[in-house]
Structures are given as C-alpha cells and as structure tokens.
Tab-separated table of C-alpha atoms in Angstrom:
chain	number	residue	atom	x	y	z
A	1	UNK	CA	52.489	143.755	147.995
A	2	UNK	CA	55.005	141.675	145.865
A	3	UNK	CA	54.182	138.335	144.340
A	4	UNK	CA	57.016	136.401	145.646
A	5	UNK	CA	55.486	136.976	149.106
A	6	UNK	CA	52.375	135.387	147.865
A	7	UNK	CA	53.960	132.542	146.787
A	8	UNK	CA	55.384	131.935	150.605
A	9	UNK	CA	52.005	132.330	152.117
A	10	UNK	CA	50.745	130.101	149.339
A	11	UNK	CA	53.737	127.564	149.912
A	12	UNK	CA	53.735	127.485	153.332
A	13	UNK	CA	49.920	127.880	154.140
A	14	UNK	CA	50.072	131.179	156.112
A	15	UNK	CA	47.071	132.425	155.585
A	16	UNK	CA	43.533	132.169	157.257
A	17	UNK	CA	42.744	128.613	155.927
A	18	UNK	CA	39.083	129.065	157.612
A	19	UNK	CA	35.747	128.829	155.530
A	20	UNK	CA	37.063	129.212	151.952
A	21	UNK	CA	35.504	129.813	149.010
A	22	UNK	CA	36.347	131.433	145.524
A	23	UNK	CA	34.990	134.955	144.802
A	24	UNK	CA	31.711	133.194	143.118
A	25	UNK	CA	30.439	131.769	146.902
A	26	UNK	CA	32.019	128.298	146.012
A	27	UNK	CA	33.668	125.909	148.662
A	28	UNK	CA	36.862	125.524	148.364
A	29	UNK	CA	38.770	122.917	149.714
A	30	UNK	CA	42.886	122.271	149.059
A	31	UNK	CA	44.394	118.878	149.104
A	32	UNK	CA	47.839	119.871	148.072
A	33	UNK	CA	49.425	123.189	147.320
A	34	UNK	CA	51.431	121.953	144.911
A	35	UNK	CA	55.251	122.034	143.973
A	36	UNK	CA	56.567	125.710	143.218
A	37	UNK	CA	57.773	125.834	139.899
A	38	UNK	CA	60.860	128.036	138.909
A	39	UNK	CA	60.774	127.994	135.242
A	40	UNK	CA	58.168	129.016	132.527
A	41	UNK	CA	54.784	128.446	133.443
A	42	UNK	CA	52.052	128.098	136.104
A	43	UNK	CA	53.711	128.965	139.621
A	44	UNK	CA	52.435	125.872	141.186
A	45	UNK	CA	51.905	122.143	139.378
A	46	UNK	CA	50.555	119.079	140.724
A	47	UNK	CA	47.984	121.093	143.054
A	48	UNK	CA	44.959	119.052	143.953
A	49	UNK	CA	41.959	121.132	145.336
A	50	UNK	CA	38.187	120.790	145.651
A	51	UNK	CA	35.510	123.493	144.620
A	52	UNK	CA	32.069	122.723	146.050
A	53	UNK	CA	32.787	118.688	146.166
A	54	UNK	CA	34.536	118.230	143.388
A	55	UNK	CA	38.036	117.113	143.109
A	56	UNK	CA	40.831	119.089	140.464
A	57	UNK	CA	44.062	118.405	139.855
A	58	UNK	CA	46.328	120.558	137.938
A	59	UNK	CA	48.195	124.034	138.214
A	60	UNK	CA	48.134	127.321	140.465
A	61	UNK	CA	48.692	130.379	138.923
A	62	UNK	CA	49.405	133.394	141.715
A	63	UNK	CA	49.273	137.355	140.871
A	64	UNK	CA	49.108	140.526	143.216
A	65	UNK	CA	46.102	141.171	140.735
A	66	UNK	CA	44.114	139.052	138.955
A	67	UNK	CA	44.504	141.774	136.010
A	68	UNK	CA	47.680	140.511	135.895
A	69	UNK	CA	46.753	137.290	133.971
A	70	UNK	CA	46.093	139.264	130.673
A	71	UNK	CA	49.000	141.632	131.141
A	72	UNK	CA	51.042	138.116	130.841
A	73	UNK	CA	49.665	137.017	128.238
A	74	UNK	CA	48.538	134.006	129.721
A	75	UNK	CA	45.003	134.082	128.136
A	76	UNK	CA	46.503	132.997	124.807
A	77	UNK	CA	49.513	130.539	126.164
A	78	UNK	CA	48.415	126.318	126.155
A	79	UNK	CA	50.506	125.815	129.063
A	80	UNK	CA	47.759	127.907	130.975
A	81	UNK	CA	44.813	125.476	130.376
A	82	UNK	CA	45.194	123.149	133.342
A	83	UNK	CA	45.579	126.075	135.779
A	84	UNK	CA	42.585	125.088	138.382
A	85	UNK	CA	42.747	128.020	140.273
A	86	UNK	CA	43.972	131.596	140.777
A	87	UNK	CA	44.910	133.237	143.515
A	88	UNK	CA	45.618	136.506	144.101
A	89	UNK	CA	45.553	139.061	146.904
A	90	UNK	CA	42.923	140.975	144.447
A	91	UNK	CA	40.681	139.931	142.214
A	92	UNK	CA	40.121	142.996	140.199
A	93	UNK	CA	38.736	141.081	137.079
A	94	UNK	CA	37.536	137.739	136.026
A	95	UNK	CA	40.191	135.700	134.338
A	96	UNK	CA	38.651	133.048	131.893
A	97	UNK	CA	40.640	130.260	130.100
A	98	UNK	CA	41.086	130.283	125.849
A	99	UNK	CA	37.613	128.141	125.992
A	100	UNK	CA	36.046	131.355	127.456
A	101	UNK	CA	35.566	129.095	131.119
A	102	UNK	CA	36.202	131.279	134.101
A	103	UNK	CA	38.788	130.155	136.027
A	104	UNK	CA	38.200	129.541	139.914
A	105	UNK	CA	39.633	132.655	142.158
A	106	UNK	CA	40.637	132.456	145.490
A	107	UNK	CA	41.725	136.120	147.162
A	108	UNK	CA	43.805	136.301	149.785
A	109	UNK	CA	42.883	139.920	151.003
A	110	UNK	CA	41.960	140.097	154.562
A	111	UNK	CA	43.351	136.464	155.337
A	112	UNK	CA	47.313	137.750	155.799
A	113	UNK	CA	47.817	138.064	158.852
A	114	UNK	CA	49.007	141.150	159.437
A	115	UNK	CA	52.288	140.532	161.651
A	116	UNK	CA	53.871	138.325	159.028
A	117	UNK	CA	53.079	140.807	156.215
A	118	UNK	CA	55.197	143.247	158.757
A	119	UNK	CA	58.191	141.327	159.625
A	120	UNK	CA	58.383	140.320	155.470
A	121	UNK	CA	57.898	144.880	154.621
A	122	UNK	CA	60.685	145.022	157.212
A	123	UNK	CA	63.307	142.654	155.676
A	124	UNK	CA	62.539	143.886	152.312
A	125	UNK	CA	63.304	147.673	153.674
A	126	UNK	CA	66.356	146.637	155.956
A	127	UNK	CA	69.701	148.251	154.562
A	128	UNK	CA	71.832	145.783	156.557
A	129	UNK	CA	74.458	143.860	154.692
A	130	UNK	CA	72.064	140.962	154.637
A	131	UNK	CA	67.900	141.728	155.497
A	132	UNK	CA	67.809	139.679	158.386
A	133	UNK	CA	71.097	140.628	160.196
A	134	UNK	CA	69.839	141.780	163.143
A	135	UNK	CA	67.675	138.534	163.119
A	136	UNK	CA	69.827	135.988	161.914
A	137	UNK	CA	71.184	134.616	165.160
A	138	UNK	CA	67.536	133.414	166.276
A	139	UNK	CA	67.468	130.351	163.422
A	140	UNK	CA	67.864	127.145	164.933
A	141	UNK	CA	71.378	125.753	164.150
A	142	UNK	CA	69.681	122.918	162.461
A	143	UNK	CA	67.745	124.888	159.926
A	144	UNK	CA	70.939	126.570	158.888
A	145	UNK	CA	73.169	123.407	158.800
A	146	UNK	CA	70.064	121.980	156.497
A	147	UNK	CA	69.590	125.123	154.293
A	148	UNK	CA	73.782	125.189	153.694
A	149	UNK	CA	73.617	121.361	152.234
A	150	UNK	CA	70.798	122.855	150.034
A	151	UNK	CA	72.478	125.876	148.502
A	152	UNK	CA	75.702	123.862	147.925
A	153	UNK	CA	74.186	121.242	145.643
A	154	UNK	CA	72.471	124.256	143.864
A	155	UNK	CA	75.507	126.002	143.883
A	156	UNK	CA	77.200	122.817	141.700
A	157	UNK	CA	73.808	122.383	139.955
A	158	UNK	CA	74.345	125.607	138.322
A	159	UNK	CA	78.070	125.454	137.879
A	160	UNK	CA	77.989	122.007	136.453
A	161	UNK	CA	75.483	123.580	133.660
A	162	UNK	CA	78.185	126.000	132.651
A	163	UNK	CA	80.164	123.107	131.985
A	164	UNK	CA	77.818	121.409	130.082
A	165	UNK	CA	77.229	124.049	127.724
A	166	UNK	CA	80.972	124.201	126.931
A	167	UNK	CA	80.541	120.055	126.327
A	168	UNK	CA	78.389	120.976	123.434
A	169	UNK	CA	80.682	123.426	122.073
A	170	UNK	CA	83.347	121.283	122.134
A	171	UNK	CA	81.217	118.561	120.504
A	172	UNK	CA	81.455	116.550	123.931
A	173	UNK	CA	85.401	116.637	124.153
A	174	UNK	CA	85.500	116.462	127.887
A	175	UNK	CA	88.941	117.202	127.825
A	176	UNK	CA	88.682	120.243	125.999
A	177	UNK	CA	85.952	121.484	128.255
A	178	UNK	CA	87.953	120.936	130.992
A	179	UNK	CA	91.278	122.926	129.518
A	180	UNK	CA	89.015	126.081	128.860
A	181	UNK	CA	87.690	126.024	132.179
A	182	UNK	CA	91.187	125.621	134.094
A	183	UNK	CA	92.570	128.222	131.945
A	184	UNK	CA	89.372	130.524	133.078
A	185	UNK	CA	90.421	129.721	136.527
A	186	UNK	CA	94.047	130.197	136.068
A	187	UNK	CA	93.315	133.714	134.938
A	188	UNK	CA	91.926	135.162	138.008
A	189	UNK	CA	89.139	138.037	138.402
A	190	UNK	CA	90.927	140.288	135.892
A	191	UNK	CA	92.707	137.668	133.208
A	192	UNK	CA	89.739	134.852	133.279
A	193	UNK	CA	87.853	135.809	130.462
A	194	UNK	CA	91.201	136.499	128.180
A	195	UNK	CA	92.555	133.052	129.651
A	196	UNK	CA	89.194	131.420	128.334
A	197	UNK	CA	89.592	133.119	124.994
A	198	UNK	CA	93.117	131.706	124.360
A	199	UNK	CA	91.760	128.506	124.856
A	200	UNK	CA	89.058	128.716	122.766
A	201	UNK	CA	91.298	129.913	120.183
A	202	UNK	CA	93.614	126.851	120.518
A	203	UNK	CA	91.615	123.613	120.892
A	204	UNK	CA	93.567	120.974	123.803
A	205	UNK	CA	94.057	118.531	120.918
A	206	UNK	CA	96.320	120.648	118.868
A	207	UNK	CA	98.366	121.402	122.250
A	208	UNK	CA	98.815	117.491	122.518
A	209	UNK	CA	99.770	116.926	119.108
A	210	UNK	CA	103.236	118.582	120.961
A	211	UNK	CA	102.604	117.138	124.178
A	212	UNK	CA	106.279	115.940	124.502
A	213	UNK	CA	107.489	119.601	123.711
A	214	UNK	CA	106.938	121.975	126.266
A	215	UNK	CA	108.990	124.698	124.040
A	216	UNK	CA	106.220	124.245	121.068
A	217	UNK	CA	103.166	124.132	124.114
A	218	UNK	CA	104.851	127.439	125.441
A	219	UNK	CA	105.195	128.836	121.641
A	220	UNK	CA	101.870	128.024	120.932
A	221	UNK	CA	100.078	129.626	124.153
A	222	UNK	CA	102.374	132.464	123.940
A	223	UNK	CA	101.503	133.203	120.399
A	224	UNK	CA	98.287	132.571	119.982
A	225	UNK	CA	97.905	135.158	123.438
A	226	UNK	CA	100.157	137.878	121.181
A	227	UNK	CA	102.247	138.396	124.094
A	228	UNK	CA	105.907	137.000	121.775
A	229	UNK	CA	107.583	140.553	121.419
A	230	UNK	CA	108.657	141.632	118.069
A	231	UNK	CA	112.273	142.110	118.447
A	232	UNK	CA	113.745	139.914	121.282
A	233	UNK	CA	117.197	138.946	121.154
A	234	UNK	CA	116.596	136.548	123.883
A	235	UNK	CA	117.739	133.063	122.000
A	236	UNK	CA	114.372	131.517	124.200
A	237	UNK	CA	112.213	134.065	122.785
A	238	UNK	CA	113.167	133.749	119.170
A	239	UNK	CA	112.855	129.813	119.568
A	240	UNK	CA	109.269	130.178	120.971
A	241	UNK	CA	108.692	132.878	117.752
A	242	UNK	CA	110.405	130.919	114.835
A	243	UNK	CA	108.226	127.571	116.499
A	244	UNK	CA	104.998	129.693	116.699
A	245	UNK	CA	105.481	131.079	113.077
A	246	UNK	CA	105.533	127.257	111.506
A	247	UNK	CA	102.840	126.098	113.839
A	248	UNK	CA	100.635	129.295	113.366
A	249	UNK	CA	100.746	128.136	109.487
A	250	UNK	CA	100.198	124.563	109.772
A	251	UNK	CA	96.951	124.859	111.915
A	252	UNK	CA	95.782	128.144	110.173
A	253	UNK	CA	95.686	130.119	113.532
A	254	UNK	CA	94.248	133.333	114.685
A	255	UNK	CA	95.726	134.827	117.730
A	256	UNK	CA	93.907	136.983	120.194
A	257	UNK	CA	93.902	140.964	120.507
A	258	UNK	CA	96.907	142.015	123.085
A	259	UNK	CA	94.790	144.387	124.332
A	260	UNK	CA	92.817	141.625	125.784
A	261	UNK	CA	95.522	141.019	128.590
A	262	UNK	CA	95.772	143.140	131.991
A	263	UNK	CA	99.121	143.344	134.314
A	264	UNK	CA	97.560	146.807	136.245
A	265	UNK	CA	97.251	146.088	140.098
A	266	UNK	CA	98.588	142.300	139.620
A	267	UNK	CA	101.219	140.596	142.065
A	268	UNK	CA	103.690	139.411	139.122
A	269	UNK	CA	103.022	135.974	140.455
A	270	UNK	CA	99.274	136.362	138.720
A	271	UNK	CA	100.740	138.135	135.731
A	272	UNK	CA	99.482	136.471	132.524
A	273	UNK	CA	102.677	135.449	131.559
A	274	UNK	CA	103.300	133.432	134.089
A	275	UNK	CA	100.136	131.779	134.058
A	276	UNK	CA	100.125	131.183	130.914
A	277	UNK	CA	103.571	129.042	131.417
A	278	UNK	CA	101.816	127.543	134.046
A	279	UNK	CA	98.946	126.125	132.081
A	280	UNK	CA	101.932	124.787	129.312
A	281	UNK	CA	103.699	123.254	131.845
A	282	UNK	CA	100.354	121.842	133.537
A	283	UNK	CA	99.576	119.928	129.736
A	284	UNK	CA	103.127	119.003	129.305
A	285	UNK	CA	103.110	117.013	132.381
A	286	UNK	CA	100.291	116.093	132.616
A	287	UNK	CA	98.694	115.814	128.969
A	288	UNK	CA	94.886	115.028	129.996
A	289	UNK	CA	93.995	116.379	133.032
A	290	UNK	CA	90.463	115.376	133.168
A	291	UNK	CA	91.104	112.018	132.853
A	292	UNK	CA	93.881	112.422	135.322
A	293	UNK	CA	91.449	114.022	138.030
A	294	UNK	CA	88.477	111.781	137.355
A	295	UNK	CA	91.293	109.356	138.368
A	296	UNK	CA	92.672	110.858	141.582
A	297	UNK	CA	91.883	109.269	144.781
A	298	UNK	CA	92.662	112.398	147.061
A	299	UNK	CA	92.858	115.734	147.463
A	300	UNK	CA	96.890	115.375	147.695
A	301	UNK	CA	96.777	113.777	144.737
A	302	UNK	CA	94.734	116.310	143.081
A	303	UNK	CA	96.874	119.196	144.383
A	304	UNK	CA	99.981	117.442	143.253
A	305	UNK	CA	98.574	117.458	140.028
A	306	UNK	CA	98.417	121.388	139.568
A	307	UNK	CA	101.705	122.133	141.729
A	308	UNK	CA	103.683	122.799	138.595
A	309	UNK	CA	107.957	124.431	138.485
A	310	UNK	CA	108.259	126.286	135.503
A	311	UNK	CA	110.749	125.911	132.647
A	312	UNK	CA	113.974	128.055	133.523
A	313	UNK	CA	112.999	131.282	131.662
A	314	UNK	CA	110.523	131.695	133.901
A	315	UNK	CA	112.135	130.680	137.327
A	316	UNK	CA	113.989	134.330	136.516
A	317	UNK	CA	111.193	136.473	134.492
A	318	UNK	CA	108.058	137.296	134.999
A	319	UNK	CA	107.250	138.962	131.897
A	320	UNK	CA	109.251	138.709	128.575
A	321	UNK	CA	112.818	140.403	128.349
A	322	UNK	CA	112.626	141.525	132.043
A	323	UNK	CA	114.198	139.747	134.302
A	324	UNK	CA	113.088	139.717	138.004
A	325	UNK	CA	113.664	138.083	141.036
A	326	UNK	CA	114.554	134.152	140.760
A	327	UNK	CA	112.057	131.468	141.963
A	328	UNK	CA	109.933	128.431	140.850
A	329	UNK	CA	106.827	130.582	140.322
A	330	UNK	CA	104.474	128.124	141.527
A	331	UNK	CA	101.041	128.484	142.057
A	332	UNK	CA	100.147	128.831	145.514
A	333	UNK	CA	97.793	126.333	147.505
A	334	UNK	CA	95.219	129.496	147.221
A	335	UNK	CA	95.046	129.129	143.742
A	336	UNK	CA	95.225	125.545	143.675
A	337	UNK	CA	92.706	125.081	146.167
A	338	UNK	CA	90.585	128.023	143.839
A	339	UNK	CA	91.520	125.629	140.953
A	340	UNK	CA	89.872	122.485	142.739
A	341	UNK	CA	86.666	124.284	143.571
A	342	UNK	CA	85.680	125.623	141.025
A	343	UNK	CA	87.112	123.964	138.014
A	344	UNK	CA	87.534	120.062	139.126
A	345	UNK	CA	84.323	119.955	141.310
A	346	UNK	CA	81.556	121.528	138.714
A	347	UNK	CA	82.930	119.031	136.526
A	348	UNK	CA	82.711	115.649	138.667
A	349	UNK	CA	79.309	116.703	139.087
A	350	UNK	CA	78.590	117.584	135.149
A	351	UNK	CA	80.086	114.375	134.936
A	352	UNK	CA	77.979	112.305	137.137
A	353	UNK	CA	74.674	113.961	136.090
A	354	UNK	CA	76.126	112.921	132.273
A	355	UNK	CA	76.678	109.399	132.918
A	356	UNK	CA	73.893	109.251	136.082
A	357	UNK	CA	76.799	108.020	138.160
A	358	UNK	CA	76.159	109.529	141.695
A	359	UNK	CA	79.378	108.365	142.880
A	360	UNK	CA	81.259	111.239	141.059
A	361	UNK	CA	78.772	114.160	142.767
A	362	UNK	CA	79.499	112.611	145.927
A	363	UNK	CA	83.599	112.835	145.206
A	364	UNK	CA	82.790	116.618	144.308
A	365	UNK	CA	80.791	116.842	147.629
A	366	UNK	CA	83.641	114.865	149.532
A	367	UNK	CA	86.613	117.272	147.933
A	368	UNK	CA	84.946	120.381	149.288
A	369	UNK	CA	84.096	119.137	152.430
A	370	UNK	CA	87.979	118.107	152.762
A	371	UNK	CA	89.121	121.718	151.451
A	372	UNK	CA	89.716	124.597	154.095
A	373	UNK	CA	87.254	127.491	153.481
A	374	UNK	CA	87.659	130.311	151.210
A	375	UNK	CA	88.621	133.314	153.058
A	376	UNK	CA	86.920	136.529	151.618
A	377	UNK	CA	85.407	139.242	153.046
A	378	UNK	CA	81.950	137.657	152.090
A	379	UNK	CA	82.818	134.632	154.128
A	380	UNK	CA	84.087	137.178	156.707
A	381	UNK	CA	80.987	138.976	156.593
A	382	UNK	CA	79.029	135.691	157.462
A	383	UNK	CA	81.556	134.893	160.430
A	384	UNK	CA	80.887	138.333	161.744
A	385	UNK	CA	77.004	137.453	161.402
A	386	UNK	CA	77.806	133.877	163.348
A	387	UNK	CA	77.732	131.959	160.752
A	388	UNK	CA	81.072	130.434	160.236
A	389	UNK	CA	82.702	128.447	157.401
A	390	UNK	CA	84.471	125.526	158.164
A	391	UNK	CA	85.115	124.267	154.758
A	392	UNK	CA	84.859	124.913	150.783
A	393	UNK	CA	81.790	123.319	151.120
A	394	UNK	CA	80.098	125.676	153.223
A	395	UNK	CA	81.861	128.800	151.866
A	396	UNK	CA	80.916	127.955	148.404
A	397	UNK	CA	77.081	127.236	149.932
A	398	UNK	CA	77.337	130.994	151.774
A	399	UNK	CA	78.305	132.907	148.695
A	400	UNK	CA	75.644	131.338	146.963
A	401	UNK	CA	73.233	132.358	149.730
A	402	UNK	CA	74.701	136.025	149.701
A	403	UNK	CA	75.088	136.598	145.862
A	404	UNK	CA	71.325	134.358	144.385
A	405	UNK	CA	69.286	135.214	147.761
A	406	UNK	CA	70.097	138.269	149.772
A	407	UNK	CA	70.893	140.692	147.160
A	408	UNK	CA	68.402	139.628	145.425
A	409	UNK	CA	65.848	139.760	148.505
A	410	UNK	CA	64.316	136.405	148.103
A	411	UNK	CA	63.779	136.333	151.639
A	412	UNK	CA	61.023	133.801	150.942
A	413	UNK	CA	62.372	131.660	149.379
A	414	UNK	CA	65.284	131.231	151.963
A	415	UNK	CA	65.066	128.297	154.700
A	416	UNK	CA	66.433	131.473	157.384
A	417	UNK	CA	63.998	134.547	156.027
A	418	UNK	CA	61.265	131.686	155.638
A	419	UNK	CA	61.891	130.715	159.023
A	420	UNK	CA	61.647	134.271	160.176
A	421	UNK	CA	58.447	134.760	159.031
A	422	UNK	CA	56.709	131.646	159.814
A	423	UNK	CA	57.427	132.890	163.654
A	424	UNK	CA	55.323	135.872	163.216
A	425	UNK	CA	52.454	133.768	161.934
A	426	UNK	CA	50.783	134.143	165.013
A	427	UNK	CA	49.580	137.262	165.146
A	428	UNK	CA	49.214	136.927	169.110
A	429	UNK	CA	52.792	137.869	169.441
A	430	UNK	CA	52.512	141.304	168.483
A	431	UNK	CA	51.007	144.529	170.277
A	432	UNK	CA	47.840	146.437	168.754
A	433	UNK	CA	49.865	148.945	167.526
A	434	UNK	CA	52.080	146.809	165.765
A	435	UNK	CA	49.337	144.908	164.033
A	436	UNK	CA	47.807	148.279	163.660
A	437	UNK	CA	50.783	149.656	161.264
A	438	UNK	CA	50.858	146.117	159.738
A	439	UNK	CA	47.987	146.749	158.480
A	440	UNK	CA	48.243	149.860	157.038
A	441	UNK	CA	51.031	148.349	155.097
A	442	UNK	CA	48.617	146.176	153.815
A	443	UNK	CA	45.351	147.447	153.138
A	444	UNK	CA	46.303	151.021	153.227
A	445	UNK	CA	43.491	151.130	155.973
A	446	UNK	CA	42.681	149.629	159.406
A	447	UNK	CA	40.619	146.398	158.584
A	448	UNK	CA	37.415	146.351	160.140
A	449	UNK	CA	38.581	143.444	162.756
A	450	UNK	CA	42.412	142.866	162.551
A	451	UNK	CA	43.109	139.396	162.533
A	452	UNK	CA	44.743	138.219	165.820
C-alpha cells in the first residue's frame, strides 16, 4: 500500500462512502474533500467534514499508518493544528494534536474496493515503457486532449521559475537573464552548462558596451571561454587576443576552465566555437534580444531574429587555425525552433506572471501551438502508443507527462492512469478470482465478504 494511492481514493471518493464513522464510533459525514496540496504541509486544505453533527473545516492529513504522524514529526509542527481529520488505511495508534486532543481517524481498510487496488498494483508493476501502455488507447480522446493543455502550462510553470531565479541573480536585468539562458540553449545537451557559465562570467552589459564591434564581442566570448590559442599566426586570431588582453584588464575578468568545453561526438556545426560566434553575432545584430522578442509579432519574425551568417573566419573554420569546408554556418531551423521553445517561451510566461499581464502567456501558448513538434524518440515513443504530436505545444506537454509522471509512477495523479482506475471502481466488472487475488494484495488475506 503506497500513500499516493490513498490520496486518489481520497481525491476522487473511491472508497465505500457507506455508514462512516471514525475509529471512536463517531458519525462522520464529508462536505468537501478538500484541495490536494503539493507543497509542505497537510495533504488536503479547505476540507469541510462533520463528526457526529458538527461541522469542521480545516486540513486532511493521509498516511498508510497512522504511526506515521509521529515518524513525521508532525506532533510538534504548528502547521498541523487545523488538521480535522486523519485518514489512513490503518490506524495503528492514536494521533493527538500539541494540545494533547486526539485527532478524528477515519480508516480506509476494508472500504477499497478491491478491483481498483488491482488495476493501480498492476500499473505500478508494469515494465512497459509507460505503466499503462497496453491500456492507454482506451482513454477517451477528450480526457487526453484536456490532460495535454494541463501538463503544458505546468510544463512553462516550472520553466518560467528557472527563469525567475536567474532574474534575481541578475538583480532583475531581464536582459541578462535572457542572454544566459540563450547561451544555455545554444550549447546543446553536451556544451549547455559551459555555454551558461561563459555567460555568467561576462554579464550582457559589458558585451554592449562593444555592441558596434563584433571583433571585441567575438574577443570577449572567445576569451573569456579560453578557447584564443596561444600562438596563432592567424592576423584574426591575434586581433581577437591583443583586443581580449586590454578588455580582460579593464573589466578585471576571469575566464573559464578549457576543460569545461566538449567537441567529442559533435557535428562541427554544434562545435562550441561556432556557437559561440553565433551568440556574438546574435548581440551584435541584434543588441537586446529580449526586448526585441517581447516585440515580435510572429514566429517569422522571431526566427529571423536568431538566423544569424557569421563573420568570414568562420564561413571557412570551424575551430581555430583549422580550416574546413566553406559555408555560412547558420543555425538550423532545429535549433532555432529549440531556441524558441525553450528559451523565448519560459520567458514570455516569467514575464507575464511578473507583470500579471496574461497576454504574454497566451503569446508563449500561441508560439508553440504555431511551432511543428519536436521529433525525438520520446515523442516517437508516444506516436507509437497513439498519441501523436502535432505541435511544440503538445510535444513539450508529452515529455513533461513522460519525464514528471511515468517514470516517476504517479499514475494517480495523471488525468489517463486516474482515468484507468476510476473504471475499475466497480468491482462488478471483475471475476471472483480476480477480486480474490485483489485482495490478497491488499489485506494479505481473503476479507471476510469481498466487496462487490
């Protein structure tokens, strides 16, 4: 028995709501279950119940066992007070608030009925790529379409925090914030977190002190990454060094380790180098870019904005003081499409939530909904499944379900596994035998009349 399963049955009132009363002989009555809370605290707030007549309002608190109270610590924690009842599947102790009152207990052994307790032990045990693959394709098209809308605006929920955080540590420079997370994206899966160092290390207003020079951007970036060589007699290279040694001085820089930078398994194309004359050339064109795409009025506009030619050097290198084959080295609609996702859209919607202007979450919502879908083997998975992804939006929503649901088995706390489970509620649907081993999941036991 797991507590998150207890908190479905709670939540979605499967359980034998018949003749209740608390493990003292009290009537019980419930109003309202409550709203399930996800951060510290009672599980449920704003419950409303009555015990023998009287009306309560306040918290739920669920366990497996009600022993579980004191191994929390909750005996000696305020927020704890206002819990009105407990429920658990056992009550194997009294639980009394700080004033030494007991606290009401309602046990749920024996009202489970036993099907739904079966189809939930069989999702948790399934070794399928997601629990419910073999089930998936019974959920109403509806629920699905629903649930998708859902994990989206979590999705930017959570991503838009990230980018808040980085607001404060850039003492609310939007701008700044912005720079460190294109860089991140610019980097890729290997470079992301040395592309978000760099630009750390070299706040966006120094770069625009030089926005008119794209030779002292480029000798900046380059330097502070440690990627200049030593001994280049490339007349470029030695520019970008002599520039780099002045400017290094003037703003007291630090560069980063070299060691943080990786080229092993990399199409040159991603090479650091090269992105890192990307993101120069992005700022020298550009200058602000969060301004400029708080401004834009459409995705072609947006896309224009990050489909950058690079300075000559680089149209024939790819790394410094080897030449390779000539081209503009420009960042392919993957990548800028990667770039719009999940750079400009977390941060129309940190935006909006900052200045409670809706009308910039709904431009997020509107930019993904425009994008094609990321193609992945995730998102290939979920076609496979028949779930298809018709846009960013929904591709960004089904990683989300895949990555913060199924492999983490919240089955219940997902619109499909919740959905799944609901439909064994009635026990009727299942053979003896099947109720039979339910129950012996269960109770370890046959119950003396298995609930039908």
């Amino acid at each position: 028995m797991r507590e998150d399963f207890l908190h479905f049955i709670w939540r979605q009132a499967r359980f034998d709501l018949r003749d209740l009363l608390t493990t003292t002989g009290a009537t019980l009555g419930i109003q309202h279950f409550g709203t399930h809370n996800h951060d510290a605290g009672p599980d449920f707030s704003s419950s409303r119940i009555s015990i023998d007549g009287v009306s309560w309002a306040g918290n739920v608190e669920i366990h497996v066992n009600a022993s579980e109270w004191y191994e929390h610590g909750h005996e000696t924690d305020p927020q704890y007070d206002n819990v009105i009842l407990h429920v658990v599947y056992e009550e194997d102790r009294p639980v009394y608030r700080s004033d030494g009152q007991r606290i009401p207990c309602l046990e749920l052994f024996g009202r489970i009925p036993p099907g739904i307790y079966q189809a939930y032990y069989r999702l948790q045990r399934s070794e399928q790529w997601i629990l419910c693959q073999q089930q998936v394709d019974t959920v109403p098209g509806s629920i699905i379409e629903q649930w998708l809308e859902e994990l989206l605006t979590e999705r930017l929920g959570e991503k838009s925090l990230r980018v808040t955080d980085c607001l404060e540590r850039t003492g609310n420079d939007w701008e700044d914030t912005f720079y460190q997370f294109l860089a991140r994206a610019l980097g890729g899966r290997v470079n992301s977190d040395a592309m978000e160092t760099l630009a750390r290390s070299l706040p966006l207003r120094t770069l625009l002190k030089h926005k008119h020079s794209l030779l002292q951007i480029e000798a900046l970036l380059f330097g502070q990454a440690s990627l200049l060589p030593d001994a280049d007699e490339d007349e470029y290279v030695k520019l970008l060094r002599r520039e780099y040694e002045i400017l290094r001085i003037k703003y007291r820089l630090r560069p980063i380790p070299k060691t943080a930078w990786r080229y092993l398994r990399l199409r040159p194309n991603s090479f650091p180098t090269v992105r890192i004359a990307q993101l120069a050339t992005m700022i020298f064109r550009t200058g602000q870019l969060f301004g400029k795409s708080l401004a834009a009025t459409s995705v072609k506009e947006l896309t224009n904005m990050y489909d950058v030619e690079l300075s000559n050097y680089w149209r024939t290198h790819y790394r410094f003081g080897k030449e390779g084959s000539t081209g503009k080295r420009r960042l392919g609609s993957t990548t800028i499409h990667s770039i719009l996702i999940n750079t400009v859209a977390p941060a129309l919607v940190a935006y909006g939530n900052h200045r409670t202007d809706e009308r910039f979450i709904q431009r997020a919502r509107l930019l993904l909904a425009e994008l094609p879908s990321e193609s992945n083997k995730i998102i290939r998975k979920w076609a496979q499944t028949g779930i298809a992804s018709d846009s960013a939006g929904s591709s960004q929503a089904l990683l989300h379900l895949k990555h913060s649901y199924c492999d983490r088995k919240r089955c219940t706390e997902c619109r499909i596994g919740s959905q799944l489970l609901s439909s064994q509620y009635a026990g009727h649907n299942h053979s003896p035998d099947m109720l039979m081993e339910a129950a012996l999941l269960m109770y370890g036991a046959p119950p003396s009349s298995p609930q039908t």
